[in-house]
PDB file of C-alpha atoms in Angstrom:
ATOM      1  CA  UNK A 299       0.071   0.156   0.037  1.00 95.00           C
ATOM      2  CA  UNK A 300       1.337   3.535  -0.613  1.00 97.00           C
ATOM      3  CA  UNK A 301       0.553   6.560   2.344  1.00 96.00           C
ATOM      4  CA  UNK A 302       1.514   9.589   2.323  1.00 97.00           C
ATOM      5  CA  UNK A 303       4.474  10.104   4.703  1.00 98.00           C
ATOM      6  CA  UNK A 304       6.115  12.684   7.121  1.00 96.00           C
ATOM      7  CA  UNK A 305       9.884  13.850   5.894  1.00 96.00           C
ATOM      8  CA  UNK A 306      11.494  12.008   9.294  1.00 96.00           C
ATOM      9  CA  UNK A 307       9.213   8.897   7.736  1.00 97.00           C
ATOM     10  CA  UNK A 308      12.642   8.800   4.627  1.00 97.00           C
ATOM     11  CA  UNK A 309      15.672   9.401   5.925  1.00 95.00           C
ATOM     12  CA  UNK A 310      15.776   5.760   7.468  1.00 95.00           C
ATOM     13  CA  UNK A 311      15.718   4.291   3.849  1.00 95.00           C
ATOM     14  CA  UNK A 312      17.668   7.016   2.081  1.00 95.00           C
ATOM     15  CA  UNK A 313      20.264   6.975   4.352  1.00 93.00           C
ATOM     16  CA  UNK A 314      20.783   3.016   4.530  1.00 93.00           C
ATOM     17  CA  UNK A 315      20.327   3.065  -0.046  1.00 92.00           C
ATOM     18  CA  UNK A 316      21.314   6.917  -0.410  1.00 89.00           C
ATOM     19  CA  UNK A 317      24.076   8.104   1.498  1.00 87.00           C
ATOM     20  CA  UNK A 318      25.750   4.340   2.380  1.00 83.00           C
ATOM     21  CA  UNK A 319      24.467   4.573   5.661  1.00 81.00           C
ATOM     22  CA  UNK A 320      25.536   8.603   7.298  1.00 84.00           C
ATOM     23  CA  UNK A 321      23.687   9.304  10.098  1.00 87.00           C
ATOM     24  CA  UNK A 322      19.914  10.542   8.910  1.00 91.00           C
ATOM     25  CA  UNK A 323      20.657  13.826  10.087  1.00 88.00           C
ATOM     26  CA  UNK A 324      22.666  14.033   6.659  1.00 89.00           C
ATOM     27  CA  UNK A 325      20.246  13.429   4.676  1.00 90.00           C
ATOM     28  CA  UNK A 326      17.372  16.250   5.270  1.00 92.00           C
ATOM     29  CA  UNK A 327      16.948  17.982   1.821  1.00 92.00           C
ATOM     30  CA  UNK A 328      16.735  21.561   1.554  1.00 91.00           C
ATOM     31  CA  UNK A 329      12.673  20.775  -0.236  1.00 93.00           C
ATOM     32  CA  UNK A 330      11.550  18.334   2.735  1.00 94.00           C
ATOM     33  CA  UNK A 331       9.521  21.290   3.858  1.00 93.00           C
ATOM     34  CA  UNK A 332       8.727  22.647   1.299  1.00 92.00           C
ATOM     35  CA  UNK A 333       5.069  24.247  -0.208  1.00 93.00           C
ATOM     36  CA  UNK A 334       3.050  21.431  -2.501  1.00 92.00           C
ATOM     37  CA  UNK A 335       5.906  18.824  -1.730  1.00 93.00           C
ATOM     38  CA  UNK A 336       4.761  15.090  -0.844  1.00 95.00           C
ATOM     39  CA  UNK A 337       6.290  12.684   1.112  1.00 97.00           C
ATOM     40  CA  UNK A 338       5.314   8.673   0.046  1.00 98.00           C
ATOM     41  CA  UNK A 339       6.412   5.320   1.883  1.00 98.00           C
ATOM     42  CA  UNK A 340       4.824   1.578   0.297  1.00 98.00           C
ATOM     43  CA  UNK A 341       4.333  -0.660   2.382  1.00 97.00           C
ATOM     44  CA  UNK A 342       4.710  -4.358   2.796  1.00 96.00           C
ATOM     45  CA  UNK A 343       2.278  -5.511   5.720  1.00 95.00           C
ATOM     46  CA  UNK A 344       3.742  -2.851   8.575  1.00 95.00           C
ATOM     47  CA  UNK A 345       6.640  -2.702   7.149  1.00 96.00           C
ATOM     48  CA  UNK A 346       7.846   1.295   5.460  1.00 97.00           C
ATOM     49  CA  UNK A 347       9.954  -0.520   2.596  1.00 97.00           C
ATOM     50  CA  UNK A 348       9.617   2.795   0.061  1.00 97.00           C
ATOM     51  CA  UNK A 349      10.003   6.405  -0.421  1.00 98.00           C
ATOM     52  CA  UNK A 350      10.573   9.036  -2.716  1.00 97.00           C
ATOM     53  CA  UNK A 351       9.579  12.742  -2.467  1.00 97.00           C
ATOM     54  CA  UNK A 352       8.554  14.581  -4.807  1.00 97.00           C
ATOM     55  CA  UNK A 353       8.216  18.345  -5.019  1.00 96.00           C
ATOM     56  CA  UNK A 354       7.057  21.256  -7.363  1.00 96.00           C
ATOM     57  CA  UNK A 355      10.021  22.376  -8.874  1.00 96.00           C
ATOM     58  CA  UNK A 356      10.665  23.223 -12.480  1.00 96.00           C
ATOM     59  CA  UNK A 357      13.531  21.880 -15.170  1.00 96.00           C
ATOM     60  CA  UNK A 358      15.364  23.980 -16.821  1.00 93.00           C
ATOM     61  CA  UNK A 359      14.623  22.874 -20.598  1.00 94.00           C
ATOM     62  CA  UNK A 360      11.061  21.688 -20.358  1.00 94.00           C
ATOM     63  CA  UNK A 361       8.853  24.318 -19.024  1.00 92.00           C
ATOM     64  CA  UNK A 362       6.461  25.070 -16.501  1.00 95.00           C
ATOM     65  CA  UNK A 363       4.236  22.874 -13.969  1.00 95.00           C
ATOM     66  CA  UNK A 364       7.038  20.415 -13.860  1.00 96.00           C
ATOM     67  CA  UNK A 365       7.736  17.947 -10.409  1.00 97.00           C
ATOM     68  CA  UNK A 366      10.868  16.410  -9.370  1.00 97.00           C
ATOM     69  CA  UNK A 367      11.281  13.509  -8.104  1.00 97.00           C
ATOM     70  CA  UNK A 368      13.878  13.107  -5.847  1.00 95.00           C
ATOM     71  CA  UNK A 369      15.518  10.219  -2.892  1.00 93.00           C
ATOM     72  CA  UNK A 370      14.060   7.573  -3.941  1.00 95.00           C
ATOM     73  CA  UNK A 371      15.422   4.413  -2.475  1.00 95.00           C
ATOM     74  CA  UNK A 372      13.440   1.065  -1.822  1.00 95.00           C
ATOM     75  CA  UNK A 373      14.629  -1.866   0.698  1.00 95.00           C
ATOM     76  CA  UNK A 374      17.624  -3.579  -0.260  1.00 94.00           C
ATOM     77  CA  UNK A 375      15.120  -6.663   0.988  1.00 95.00           C
ATOM     78  CA  UNK A 376      12.168  -5.400  -0.922  1.00 95.00           C
ATOM     79  CA  UNK A 377      14.186  -4.571  -4.494  1.00 89.00           C
ATOM     80  CA  UNK A 378      12.651  -6.081  -7.458  1.00 91.00           C
ATOM     81  CA  UNK A 379       9.567  -6.512  -6.505  1.00 95.00           C
ATOM     82  CA  UNK A 380       7.362  -4.083  -7.523  1.00 96.00           C
ATOM     83  CA  UNK A 381       7.572  -1.919  -4.189  1.00 97.00           C
ATOM     84  CA  UNK A 382       9.267   1.028  -5.643  1.00 96.00           C
ATOM     85  CA  UNK A 383       6.569   0.955  -9.240  1.00 97.00           C
ATOM     86  CA  UNK A 384       3.916   1.422  -7.232  1.00 97.00           C
ATOM     87  CA  UNK A 385       5.556   3.761  -6.132  1.00 97.00           C
ATOM     88  CA  UNK A 386       6.307   5.768  -8.807  1.00 97.00           C
ATOM     89  CA  UNK A 387       2.972   5.361 -10.317  1.00 97.00           C
ATOM     90  CA  UNK A 388       1.009   6.789  -7.529  1.00 97.00           C
ATOM     91  CA  UNK A 389       2.676   9.515  -7.633  1.00 96.00           C
ATOM     92  CA  UNK A 390       1.930  10.438 -11.447  1.00 96.00           C
ATOM     93  CA  UNK A 391      -1.701   9.372 -10.867  1.00 95.00           C
ATOM     94  CA  UNK A 392      -1.742  11.939  -7.979  1.00 94.00           C
ATOM     95  CA  UNK A 393       1.022  14.381 -10.574  1.00 95.00           C
ATOM     96  CA  UNK A 394      -1.618  14.089 -13.184  1.00 94.00           C
ATOM     97  CA  UNK A 395      -4.702  14.355 -11.376  1.00 92.00           C
ATOM     98  CA  UNK A 396      -3.140  17.993 -10.184  1.00 90.00           C
ATOM     99  CA  UNK A 397      -2.317  18.961 -13.715  1.00 91.00           C
ATOM    100  CA  UNK A 398       1.493  18.590 -13.240  1.00 95.00           C
ATOM    101  CA  UNK A 399       3.165  18.249 -16.859  1.00 96.00           C
ATOM    102  CA  UNK A 400       6.022  16.754 -15.938  1.00 97.00           C
ATOM    103  CA  UNK A 401       7.386  14.159 -13.599  1.00 97.00           C
ATOM    104  CA  UNK A 402      11.629  14.543 -13.249  1.00 98.00           C
ATOM    105  CA  UNK A 403      14.958  13.393 -11.414  1.00 97.00           C
ATOM    106  CA  UNK A 404      18.416  12.923 -11.373  1.00 95.00           C
ATOM    107  CA  UNK A 405      18.365   8.642 -11.687  1.00 95.00           C
ATOM    108  CA  UNK A 406      21.488   7.215 -10.665  1.00 92.00           C
ATOM    109  CA  UNK A 407      22.630   5.254 -13.289  1.00 95.00           C
ATOM    110  CA  UNK A 408      21.975   1.782 -11.915  1.00 92.00           C
ATOM    111  CA  UNK A 409      18.213   3.385 -11.879  1.00 94.00           C
ATOM    112  CA  UNK A 410      18.055   4.127 -15.441  1.00 96.00           C
ATOM    113  CA  UNK A 411      15.986   0.825 -16.326  1.00 96.00           C
ATOM    114  CA  UNK A 412      13.922   1.149 -13.474  1.00 96.00           C
ATOM    115  CA  UNK A 413      13.013   4.321 -14.645  1.00 96.00           C
ATOM    116  CA  UNK A 414      12.517   3.624 -18.214  1.00 97.00           C
ATOM    117  CA  UNK A 415       9.948   0.598 -17.678  1.00 97.00           C
ATOM    118  CA  UNK A 416       7.589   3.654 -16.499  1.00 97.00           C
ATOM    119  CA  UNK A 417       7.936   5.250 -19.002  1.00 96.00           C
ATOM    120  CA  UNK A 418      10.923   7.925 -18.001  1.00 97.00           C
ATOM    121  CA  UNK A 419      12.912   8.731 -21.367  1.00 97.00           C
ATOM    122  CA  UNK A 420      16.270  10.001 -20.840  1.00 97.00           C
ATOM    123  CA  UNK A 421      17.155  13.453 -21.020  1.00 97.00           C
ATOM    124  CA  UNK A 422      21.237  14.386 -21.496  1.00 95.00           C
ATOM    125  CA  UNK A 423      24.327  12.790 -21.100  1.00 96.00           C
ATOM    126  CA  UNK A 424      25.545  10.809 -17.453  1.00 96.00           C
ATOM    127  CA  UNK A 425      26.736  12.803 -15.030  1.00 95.00           C
ATOM    128  CA  UNK A 426      28.496  12.380 -11.744  1.00 95.00           C
ATOM    129  CA  UNK A 427      27.647  14.221  -9.105  1.00 90.00           C
ATOM    130  CA  UNK A 428      30.280  13.889  -6.570  1.00 89.00           C
ATOM    131  CA  UNK A 429      30.673  11.547  -3.683  1.00 82.00           C
ATOM    132  CA  UNK A 430      27.309   9.837  -5.439  1.00 85.00           C
ATOM    133  CA  UNK A 431      27.436   8.770  -8.494  1.00 90.00           C
ATOM    134  CA  UNK A 432      26.856   8.559 -12.151  1.00 96.00           C
ATOM    135  CA  UNK A 433      23.138   9.407 -13.299  1.00 95.00           C
ATOM    136  CA  UNK A 434      20.896  10.610 -15.870  1.00 97.00           C
ATOM    137  CA  UNK A 435      18.105  13.521 -16.400  1.00 97.00           C
ATOM    138  CA  UNK A 436      15.256  11.120 -17.031  1.00 97.00           C
ATOM    139  CA  UNK A 437      11.636  12.873 -17.362  1.00 98.00           C
ATOM    140  CA  UNK A 438       8.107  11.643 -17.833  1.00 97.00           C
ATOM    141  CA  UNK A 439       6.058  14.065 -19.176  1.00 96.00           C
ATOM    142  CA  UNK A 440       2.004  13.801 -17.696  1.00 95.00           C
ATOM    143  CA  UNK A 441      -1.605  13.519 -19.322  1.00 80.00           C
ATOM    144  CA  UNK A 442      -3.786  16.202 -18.235  1.00 65.00           C
ATOM    145  CA  UNK A 443      -6.835  15.253 -16.734  1.00 57.00           C
ATOM    146  CA  UNK A 444      -8.793  18.086 -17.033  1.00 54.00           C
ATOM    147  CA  UNK A 445      -7.864  21.812 -17.470  1.00 50.00           C
ATOM    148  CA  UNK A 446      -8.246  23.039 -14.260  1.00 49.00           C
ATOM    149  CA  UNK A 447      -7.624  27.814 -15.122  1.00 42.00           C
ATOM    150  CA  UNK A 448     -10.851  27.069 -17.561  1.00 36.00           C
TER     151      UNK A 448
END
């Protein structure tokens, strides 16, 4: 089951999966409490097994109404079992309902195939994030369900 969680609930998996066991205080993102942002968690029973943070941020080359995915992490014991995909698909449904134009991320190179299976496309050459590793910018365009502005 996917549901909204707090920024603090994302920290243990961010530390474990994305920051090589760094103290949780060093895994906080500046956007964690940004207006319009959300934190999602996918649960296996009562256990939180996958997390992601999503917040409004336009990609510099893709126009307005963008959201950025950051801090996507799945417990290695549950990797490859569909929990991460459930979480991303839930996020896509939520953003589509909110009339977001697209979702983008800096995807680790090792995770590019995961994002491609979920409809994301690469929009950059591979680049290095110092201390973290190789990444690609990836994007998924979203279908607007209705025009709330008219």
